[in-house]
Tab-separated table of C-alpha atoms and ligand atoms in Angstrom:
chain	number	residue	atom	x	y	z
A	209	MET	CA	34.723	89.057	-40.537
A	210	LYS	CA	31.306	89.771	-41.672
A	211	PRO	CA	29.168	86.959	-39.706
A	212	GLU	CA	26.466	84.976	-42.300
A	213	TRP	CA	23.815	85.218	-39.619
A	214	ASP	CA	22.461	87.299	-36.930
A	215	LEU	CA	22.776	86.138	-33.022
A	216	LEU	CA	19.329	86.865	-32.998
A	217	HIS	CA	17.231	87.194	-29.584
A	218	THR	CA	14.304	89.228	-30.677
A	219	PRO	CA	11.110	88.058	-29.515
A	220	GLY	CA	10.369	86.225	-32.693
A	221	PRO	CA	11.352	85.739	-35.515
A	222	THR	CA	13.779	83.353	-33.991
A	223	PRO	CA	17.145	81.284	-34.821
A	224	ILE	CA	15.716	77.820	-36.721
A	225	PRO	CA	17.463	74.791	-35.521
A	226	PRO	CA	20.022	73.641	-38.196
A	227	SER	CA	18.172	70.028	-38.783
A	228	VAL	CA	14.352	72.023	-39.311
A	229	GLU	CA	16.544	74.357	-42.238
A	230	ARG	CA	17.758	70.761	-43.660
A	231	ALA	CA	14.220	69.229	-43.092
A	232	MET	CA	12.308	72.377	-44.981
A	233	ASN	CA	15.047	71.836	-47.947
A	234	GLN	CA	13.269	68.906	-49.597
A	235	PRO	CA	11.977	68.728	-52.890
A	236	MET	CA	8.069	69.691	-53.555
A	237	ILE	CA	5.876	67.401	-53.351
A	238	GLY	CA	2.095	67.356	-54.414
A	239	HIS	CA	-0.281	69.072	-51.870
A	240	ARG	CA	-2.949	66.886	-53.121
A	241	GLY	CA	-1.197	63.581	-52.659
A	242	GLN	CA	-0.321	61.184	-50.496
A	243	LYS	CA	3.377	61.823	-49.417
A	244	CYS	CA	1.219	65.601	-48.249
A	245	LYS	CA	-1.436	63.346	-46.717
A	246	ASP	CA	1.313	61.561	-45.029
A	247	LEU	CA	3.198	64.643	-43.399
A	248	ILE	CA	-0.351	66.544	-42.202
A	249	GLN	CA	-1.436	63.172	-40.252
A	250	SER	CA	1.329	62.867	-38.315
A	251	VAL	CA	2.013	65.928	-37.494
A	252	THR	CA	-1.738	67.143	-36.120
A	253	PRO	CA	-1.787	64.710	-33.562
A	254	ARG	CA	1.974	65.410	-32.168
A	255	LEU	CA	0.449	68.468	-31.828
A	256	LYS	CA	-1.645	68.100	-29.545
A	257	PRO	CA	1.025	67.400	-27.128
A	258	VAL	CA	2.241	70.570	-27.214
A	259	PHE	CA	-1.318	72.735	-26.885
A	260	LYS	CA	-1.881	69.815	-24.306
A	261	THR	CA	-5.108	69.545	-25.952
A	262	GLU	CA	-6.919	66.278	-26.747
A	263	GLY	CA	-9.192	68.792	-29.463
A	264	ASP	CA	-8.456	69.554	-32.834
A	265	VAL	CA	-5.330	71.853	-33.668
A	266	LEU	CA	-6.388	72.971	-37.180
A	267	ILE	CA	-2.950	74.744	-39.585
A	268	LEU	CA	-3.547	77.624	-41.330
A	269	THR	CA	-1.123	79.198	-43.739
A	270	GLY	CA	-0.546	83.357	-42.702
A	271	SER	CA	1.236	85.269	-39.688
A	272	GLY	CA	0.108	84.432	-36.040
A	273	THR	CA	-2.500	87.842	-36.767
A	274	SER	CA	-4.416	85.159	-39.235
A	275	ALA	CA	-4.337	83.005	-36.237
A	276	LEU	CA	-5.921	85.822	-34.568
A	277	GLU	CA	-8.725	86.873	-36.563
A	278	SER	CA	-9.741	83.553	-37.250
A	279	ALA	CA	-10.017	83.435	-33.235
A	280	VAL	CA	-12.722	86.551	-33.857
A	281	VAL	CA	-14.006	85.698	-37.172
A	282	ASN	CA	-15.197	82.225	-36.723
A	283	THR	CA	-17.003	82.527	-32.678
A	284	THR	CA	-18.575	85.843	-32.216
A	285	ASN	CA	-21.570	87.722	-34.865
A	286	PRO	CA	-21.645	91.679	-35.562
A	287	GLY	CA	-22.732	93.305	-32.002
A	288	ASP	CA	-22.315	90.961	-29.581
A	289	ASP	CA	-20.281	91.905	-26.644
A	290	VAL	CA	-16.874	90.740	-25.919
A	291	ILE	CA	-14.034	91.572	-23.671
A	292	VAL	CA	-10.087	92.094	-24.205
A	293	VAL	CA	-7.534	92.544	-22.067
A	294	VAL	CA	-4.900	94.984	-23.477
A	295	ALA	CA	-1.470	95.275	-21.635
A	296	GLY	CA	0.176	95.815	-24.747
A	297	SER	CA	0.548	95.988	-28.561
A	298	PHE	CA	-0.648	92.350	-29.022
A	299	GLY	CA	-4.072	93.043	-26.761
A	300	ASP	CA	-4.407	96.130	-28.704
A	301	ARG	CA	-3.963	94.505	-31.833
A	302	PHE	CA	-6.791	91.400	-30.295
A	303	ALA	CA	-9.034	94.583	-29.689
A	304	LYS	CA	-9.064	96.367	-33.046
A	305	ILE	CA	-9.948	92.578	-34.908
A	306	CYS	CA	-12.761	92.751	-32.448
A	307	GLU	CA	-13.925	96.288	-33.186
A	308	THR	CA	-12.979	95.649	-36.889
A	309	TYR	CA	-15.307	92.929	-37.206
A	310	GLU	CA	-18.207	95.078	-35.671
A	311	LEU	CA	-18.325	93.952	-31.774
A	312	ASN	CA	-18.813	95.904	-28.748
A	313	VAL	CA	-15.237	95.613	-26.959
A	314	HIS	CA	-14.854	96.123	-23.643
A	315	ARG	CA	-11.650	96.766	-22.983
A	316	ILE	CA	-9.958	96.218	-19.627
A	317	ASP	CA	-6.908	98.536	-20.047
A	318	ILE	CA	-3.472	97.560	-17.992
A	319	GLU	CA	-0.511	99.720	-17.462
A	320	TRP	CA	1.890	98.264	-19.814
A	321	GLY	CA	4.472	96.659	-17.840
A	322	LYS	CA	2.195	94.321	-15.821
A	323	ALA	CA	-0.625	91.888	-15.640
A	324	VAL	CA	-3.861	91.557	-15.468
A	325	ALA	CA	-5.419	90.818	-11.829
A	326	VAL	CA	-7.907	87.927	-11.777
A	327	ASP	CA	-10.855	90.265	-9.987
A	328	GLN	CA	-10.788	92.717	-12.989
A	329	VAL	CA	-11.121	90.573	-15.187
A	330	GLU	CA	-14.117	88.897	-12.972
A	331	GLN	CA	-15.685	92.829	-12.215
A	332	VAL	CA	-16.715	93.388	-16.012
A	333	LEU	CA	-17.796	90.140	-17.007
A	334	ARG	CA	-20.264	91.029	-13.536
A	335	GLU	CA	-21.041	94.614	-15.293
A	336	GLN	CA	-21.138	92.673	-18.592
A	337	PRO	CA	-23.268	89.356	-17.779
A	338	GLN	CA	-24.113	89.116	-21.739
A	339	THR	CA	-20.206	89.016	-22.469
A	340	LYS	CA	-19.834	86.289	-25.330
A	341	ALA	CA	-16.303	85.774	-25.302
A	342	VAL	CA	-13.037	86.846	-23.447
A	343	PHE	CA	-10.177	88.096	-25.504
A	344	LEU	CA	-6.552	87.947	-23.993
A	345	THR	CA	-2.861	87.895	-24.399
A	346	HIS	CA	-1.007	85.388	-22.714
A	347	SER	CA	3.156	86.759	-23.092
A	348	GLU	CA	3.303	90.297	-24.109
A	349	THR	CA	5.454	90.361	-26.112
A	350	SER	CA	5.675	93.786	-26.378
A	351	THR	CA	6.892	94.495	-22.599
A	352	GLY	CA	7.490	90.632	-21.867
A	353	VAL	CA	4.208	90.794	-19.383
A	354	MET	CA	2.936	86.613	-18.927
A	355	HIS	CA	-0.716	86.824	-17.345
A	356	PRO	CA	-2.157	84.584	-15.111
A	357	ILE	CA	-4.202	82.511	-17.890
A	358	GLU	CA	-5.231	79.425	-15.764
A	359	LYS	CA	-6.732	81.723	-12.828
A	360	ILE	CA	-8.234	83.915	-15.033
A	361	ALA	CA	-9.766	80.955	-17.773
A	362	GLU	CA	-11.076	79.521	-14.115
A	363	ARG	CA	-12.785	82.158	-13.198
A	364	VAL	CA	-13.895	82.978	-16.693
A	365	ASN	CA	-15.067	79.822	-16.362
A	366	GLN	CA	-16.629	79.721	-12.586
A	367	VAL	CA	-19.132	82.991	-13.152
A	368	SER	CA	-19.895	82.587	-16.541
A	369	ASP	CA	-20.532	81.425	-19.879
A	370	ALA	CA	-17.668	83.226	-22.071
A	371	LEU	CA	-15.745	81.722	-24.511
A	372	VAL	CA	-12.021	81.676	-23.383
A	373	LEU	CA	-9.705	82.780	-26.602
A	374	VAL	CA	-6.209	82.640	-26.001
A	375	ASP	CA	-2.857	84.726	-28.089
A	376	GLY	CA	-0.640	82.234	-27.337
A	377	VAL	CA	2.040	83.337	-30.265
A	378	SER	CA	4.964	83.706	-27.705
A	379	SER	CA	4.227	81.099	-25.410
A	380	VAL	CA	3.063	78.325	-27.169
A	381	GLY	CA	6.084	75.928	-26.760
A	382	GLY	CA	8.088	78.368	-24.592
A	383	ALA	CA	6.079	78.065	-21.555
A	384	VAL	CA	3.377	75.753	-19.276
A	385	LEU	CA	0.071	76.063	-21.099
A	386	ASP	CA	-2.384	73.390	-20.647
A	387	MET	CA	-4.907	74.233	-22.382
A	388	ASP	CA	-7.896	71.677	-21.618
A	389	ARG	CA	-6.998	71.344	-17.767
A	390	PHE	CA	-6.591	75.583	-17.914
A	391	GLY	CA	-10.374	75.696	-19.618
A	392	ILE	CA	-8.707	77.727	-22.782
A	393	ASP	CA	-11.539	77.472	-25.246
A	394	LEU	CA	-9.461	78.365	-28.445
A	395	LEU	CA	-5.193	78.772	-28.095
A	396	VAL	CA	-3.572	79.890	-30.550
A	397	THR	CA	-0.138	80.695	-31.977
A	398	GLY	CA	2.412	81.210	-34.872
A	399	SER	CA	5.718	79.202	-35.844
A	400	GLN	CA	8.193	81.794	-36.267
A	401	LYS	CA	8.360	82.092	-31.476
A	402	ALA	CA	9.085	79.433	-29.780
A	403	MET	CA	7.748	76.479	-32.348
A	404	MET	CA	11.269	77.016	-33.887
A	405	LEU	CA	9.892	77.777	-37.234
A	406	PRO	CA	10.196	80.822	-40.127
A	407	PRO	CA	7.443	83.392	-40.295
A	408	GLY	CA	4.038	81.527	-42.196
A	409	LEU	CA	2.268	79.140	-40.169
A	410	ALA	CA	-0.321	79.849	-37.354
A	411	PHE	CA	-1.740	76.951	-35.442
A	412	VAL	CA	-5.400	76.962	-33.863
A	413	ALA	CA	-6.514	74.297	-31.006
A	414	MET	CA	-10.089	74.624	-29.906
A	415	SER	CA	-12.580	73.227	-27.053
A	416	GLU	CA	-15.660	70.960	-27.774
A	417	ARG	CA	-17.061	74.297	-26.127
A	418	ALA	CA	-15.338	76.553	-29.559
A	419	TRP	CA	-16.414	73.899	-31.763
A	420	GLU	CA	-20.111	74.071	-31.660
A	421	ARG	CA	-20.184	78.109	-31.263
A	422	ILE	CA	-17.984	77.899	-34.601
A	423	GLN	CA	-20.532	76.050	-35.912
A	424	GLU	CA	-23.472	78.346	-35.064
A	425	THR	CA	-21.063	81.669	-35.800
A	426	SER	CA	-23.626	83.520	-38.912
A	427	ARG	CA	-20.640	85.865	-39.821
A	428	PRO	CA	-19.214	85.285	-43.470
A	429	ARG	CA	-15.925	83.836	-43.411
A	430	PHE	CA	-13.928	82.674	-46.116
A	431	TYR	CA	-9.919	81.681	-46.077
A	432	LEU	CA	-10.074	81.443	-42.255
A	433	ASP	CA	-13.187	79.801	-41.722
A	434	LEU	CA	-12.240	77.316	-38.502
A	435	ARG	CA	-14.969	74.841	-40.223
A	436	ALA	CA	-13.235	74.389	-43.664
A	437	TYR	CA	-9.862	73.080	-42.121
A	438	GLN	CA	-11.652	71.186	-39.655
A	439	LYS	CA	-13.623	69.232	-42.429
A	440	ARG	CA	-10.458	68.394	-43.633
A	441	VAL	CA	-8.491	67.709	-41.204
A	442	GLY	CA	-8.636	63.763	-40.329
A	443	ASP	CA	-8.054	63.060	-44.488
A	444	GLY	CA	-4.184	64.839	-44.070
A	445	GLN	CA	-5.623	67.801	-45.968
A	446	THR	CA	-5.903	71.030	-46.191
A	447	PRO	CA	-9.063	72.994	-48.028
A	448	PHE	CA	-6.368	76.243	-49.487
A	449	THR	CA	-2.521	75.106	-50.563
A	450	PRO	CA	-0.791	74.770	-47.302
A	451	ALA	CA	2.930	76.018	-46.852
A	452	LEU	CA	4.655	72.411	-47.250
A	453	SER	CA	8.220	73.178	-46.663
A	454	LEU	CA	7.144	75.325	-43.645
A	455	LEU	CA	5.364	71.335	-42.729
A	456	PHE	CA	8.454	69.676	-43.664
A	457	GLY	CA	10.195	71.446	-40.760
A	458	LEU	CA	7.087	71.639	-38.423
A	459	ASP	CA	8.169	68.098	-38.699
A	460	GLU	CA	11.038	67.849	-37.329
A	461	VAL	CA	10.460	70.311	-34.698
A	462	LEU	CA	8.107	67.826	-33.212
A	463	ASN	CA	11.120	65.602	-33.298
A	464	LEU	CA	13.095	67.261	-31.428
A	465	ILE	CA	10.286	69.096	-28.934
A	466	GLU	CA	9.539	64.780	-28.300
A	467	GLU	CA	13.516	64.288	-28.040
A	468	GLU	CA	14.231	67.205	-25.341
A	469	GLY	CA	11.443	65.124	-23.163
A	470	GLY	CA	8.334	66.831	-24.197
A	471	ILE	CA	6.841	70.084	-24.013
A	472	ASP	CA	6.945	70.003	-20.246
A	473	ARG	CA	11.174	69.725	-20.097
A	474	VAL	CA	11.098	72.555	-23.352
A	475	ALA	CA	9.037	74.478	-20.969
A	476	GLU	CA	11.375	74.441	-17.970
A	477	ARG	CA	14.251	75.090	-20.744
A	478	HIS	CA	12.167	78.824	-21.062
A	479	GLN	CA	12.036	78.982	-17.630
A	480	LEU	CA	15.916	78.358	-16.791
A	481	MET	CA	17.014	81.273	-19.397
A	482	GLN	CA	14.428	83.229	-18.037
A	483	GLN	CA	15.837	82.788	-14.901
A	484	MET	CA	19.513	83.089	-16.391
A	485	THR	CA	18.859	86.381	-17.692
A	486	ARG	CA	16.973	88.069	-15.221
A	487	LYS	CA	19.087	87.138	-12.336
A	488	ALA	CA	21.880	88.567	-14.636
A	489	CYS	CA	20.546	91.714	-15.691
A	490	ARG	CA	19.949	92.324	-11.902
A	491	ALA	CA	23.438	91.744	-10.668
A	492	LEU	CA	24.274	94.273	-13.693
A	493	GLN	CA	21.683	97.203	-12.405
A	494	LEU	CA	19.244	96.872	-15.290
A	495	PRO	CA	16.187	97.655	-14.548
A	496	LEU	CA	13.440	95.218	-15.535
A	497	LEU	CA	10.628	96.096	-16.588
A	498	VAL	CA	8.290	93.735	-15.223
A	499	SER	CA	7.797	92.094	-12.235
A	500	ASP	CA	9.179	88.458	-11.233
A	501	GLU	CA	5.858	87.027	-10.715
A	502	ASP	CA	4.310	88.563	-13.874
A	503	ALA	CA	7.991	87.717	-16.253
A	504	SER	CA	7.290	85.951	-19.817
A	505	THR	CA	9.241	83.151	-19.429
A	506	THR	CA	10.076	84.161	-23.753
A	507	VAL	CA	10.688	87.113	-23.687
A	508	THR	CA	12.736	89.800	-20.697
A	509	SER	CA	12.444	93.682	-21.059
A	510	ILE	CA	14.528	95.671	-19.653
A	511	ARG	CA	14.271	99.753	-19.166
A	512	PRO	CA	17.531	101.827	-18.997
A	513	GLU	CA	18.418	104.602	-16.522
A	514	THR	CA	21.368	105.577	-17.794
A	515	PHE	CA	22.170	104.899	-21.222
A	516	GLU	CA	19.693	105.326	-24.288
A	517	ALA	CA	17.747	101.652	-25.466
A	518	GLU	CA	18.577	102.270	-28.461
A	519	GLN	CA	21.857	103.443	-28.396
A	520	LEU	CA	22.985	99.849	-26.900
A	521	ARG	CA	20.563	97.532	-29.667
A	522	LYS	CA	23.079	99.909	-32.484
A	523	LEU	CA	26.116	98.818	-30.849
A	524	ALA	CA	25.258	95.540	-30.059
A	525	ARG	CA	24.062	94.963	-33.697
A	526	GLU	CA	27.041	96.436	-35.166
A	527	GLU	CA	30.058	94.986	-33.185
A	528	PHE	CA	28.681	91.890	-32.435
A	529	GLY	CA	25.620	90.821	-34.926
A	530	LEU	CA	23.540	90.542	-31.354
A	531	VAL	CA	20.347	91.447	-32.829
A	532	LEU	CA	17.828	92.889	-29.381
A	533	ALA	CA	14.192	94.316	-29.916
A	534	GLY	CA	13.387	97.867	-29.187
A	535	GLY	CA	9.962	99.067	-27.673
A	536	GLN	CA	7.089	99.151	-29.551
A	537	ASN	CA	4.731	102.560	-29.837
A	538	HIS	CA	4.855	104.855	-26.793
A	539	MET	CA	7.804	102.429	-24.969
A	540	LYS	CA	9.665	102.884	-28.209
A	541	GLY	CA	13.593	103.593	-26.813
A	542	GLU	CA	12.356	103.464	-23.859
A	543	ILE	CA	12.629	99.511	-23.494
A	544	PHE	CA	14.754	96.673	-24.840
A	545	ARG	CA	13.904	93.721	-25.035
A	546	ILE	CA	15.727	89.748	-25.301
A	547	GLY	CA	14.364	87.545	-26.999
A	548	HIS	CA	14.984	83.469	-25.525
A	549	MET	CA	12.865	81.234	-26.967
A	550	GLY	CA	12.868	78.686	-29.179
A	551	TYR	CA	16.310	77.005	-30.716
A	552	SER	CA	17.468	79.023	-27.527
A	553	ARG	CA	19.223	77.716	-25.232
A	554	PRO	CA	21.512	78.410	-21.334
A	555	ALA	CA	24.311	78.746	-23.977
A	556	ASN	CA	23.199	81.433	-25.807
A	557	VAL	CA	22.165	83.398	-22.315
A	558	LEU	CA	25.808	83.146	-21.101
A	559	GLN	CA	27.067	84.671	-24.196
A	560	TYR	CA	24.571	87.408	-24.486
A	561	ILE	CA	24.874	88.541	-21.178
A	562	SER	CA	28.572	88.940	-21.647
A	563	ILE	CA	28.039	90.591	-24.715
A	564	LEU	CA	26.002	92.860	-22.786
A	565	GLU	CA	28.757	93.271	-20.753
A	566	ILE	CA	30.722	94.612	-23.133
A	567	LEU	CA	28.634	96.743	-24.642
A	568	LEU	CA	27.424	98.404	-20.920
A	569	LYS	CA	31.343	99.417	-20.032
A	570	ARG	CA	31.704	100.858	-23.074
A	571	LEU	CA	28.386	102.696	-22.677
A	572	GLY	CA	29.817	104.033	-18.908
A	573	HIS	CA	27.010	101.790	-17.121
A	574	ASP	CA	28.395	101.437	-13.793
A	575	PHE	CA	28.428	97.827	-12.602
A	576	GLU	CA	30.357	94.899	-10.937
A	577	PRO	CA	32.329	93.751	-13.968
A	578	GLY	CA	31.720	90.168	-14.410
A	579	ALA	CA	28.666	90.064	-12.303
A	580	GLY	CA	26.141	89.558	-14.940
A	581	SER	CA	27.674	86.469	-16.137
A	582	ALA	CA	28.537	85.126	-12.909
A	583	ALA	CA	24.744	85.599	-11.504
A	584	ALA	CA	23.911	84.246	-15.000
A	585	GLN	CA	26.132	81.159	-14.501
A	586	GLU	CA	24.435	80.757	-10.709
A	587	ALA	CA	21.218	81.139	-11.969
A	588	TYR	CA	22.069	78.087	-14.037
A	589	LEU	CA	24.044	75.777	-11.773
A	590	GLU	CA	20.668	75.970	-9.716
A	591	GLY	CA	17.948	75.298	-11.518
A	592	THR	CA	20.346	72.475	-13.289
A	593	ARG	CA	20.831	71.076	-9.206
A	594	GLU	CA	17.820	68.459	-9.464
A	595	ASP	CA	18.855	66.819	-12.834
A	596	GLN	CA	22.373	66.159	-12.358
A	597	ALA	CA	21.568	64.936	-8.968
B	132	PLP	C1	1.998	87.577	-29.083
B	132	PLP	C2	1.754	88.424	-29.992
B	132	PLP	N1	0.554	88.413	-30.809
B	132	PLP	C3	0.728	88.402	-32.210
B	132	PLP	C4	1.357	88.621	-32.773
B	132	PLP	C5	1.530	88.988	-34.535
B	132	PLP	O1	1.969	87.583	-35.075
B	132	PLP	P1	2.735	88.141	-36.575
B	132	PLP	O2	3.319	89.099	-36.342
B	132	PLP	O3	2.910	86.564	-36.917
B	132	PLP	O4	1.254	88.500	-37.388
B	132	PLP	C6	2.915	88.762	-32.316
B	132	PLP	C7	3.914	88.724	-33.008
B	132	PLP	O5	4.621	89.546	-32.963
B	132	PLP	C8	2.841	88.487	-30.633
B	132	PLP	O6	3.974	88.066	-30.353
């Protein structure tokens, strides 16, 4: 039977909950009418707990990169010194955007698969005391590393006045990311990952300090000018036509997050899926690219030694409609990545681990049959013990 849908376990786009699909499938409304105002005024305050901020969360129409670009163009002037942590292709993207906008970029290049150390950031800040902003990626989707954002932000704020700007594209909605408490000035994400929506929306949350900088920045900007979005957000408006169907879906996504018990419960589910996946991989003798300490809660990278990563992905797609991601740049063919975020549950982990076991048999990989599923089950029971007590 030809399946109608994929078992999509890439780290974005991710599957959409059926209730969100239904919500998006509504008749169109006028974007300057009362219905649209009501919708924006309903979703905007409910985004704040997702970002854990008291500040405004602005909604842009564009992919995640539009939010990264908006972070750069709104907070910097040409020639400003900035630091960018580059530990994979999305850190590299932030650096390229900064270079495009003629910033004096001090890159901190980290081996792919490793997280940056807080001291490394401090050292570069001390060498470049004129630094205006530090650009960080929380979950580096290309490797499955989650940088210690809380500690980095704390240190940056201790030793400098630089703004802390964070790409949370594959972490907001799938990890604990307490923007105000961590001292993050600007936190951005896209809709198609842990936010359980199709691609097309971008979100920008900003602190008071970021907002002051945005107002002072003299660089010309138009579509991505956050001042224009901020000016209209209180009236339930956006400066340009919003992606209305996605806003219908967002309303339902927020219902689902609230029904689950809020963003902390959602983050716990992601943590549980991470644990199940990692323990299963270990039991299956699959080498993990990233250490436990640095591992992302939303994506897990495996670097196989006894078979070709691309061969496994091909079999998974053809035989089971299970879509996994490959490596990027120099890691192409070297790793495969499993996304476990958004509309993804422990039941899905049990499913893909079981499928992996069949494929590993086909590929002649040596492991004890059933060991992965048993380890995932054990991790599930361990992770939910308190819930049941
Ligand atoms: C961490 C991170 N940053 C930025 C992006 C870019 O987002 P988009 O492809 O939506 O422009 C991605 C997409 O995979 C990402 O994972």
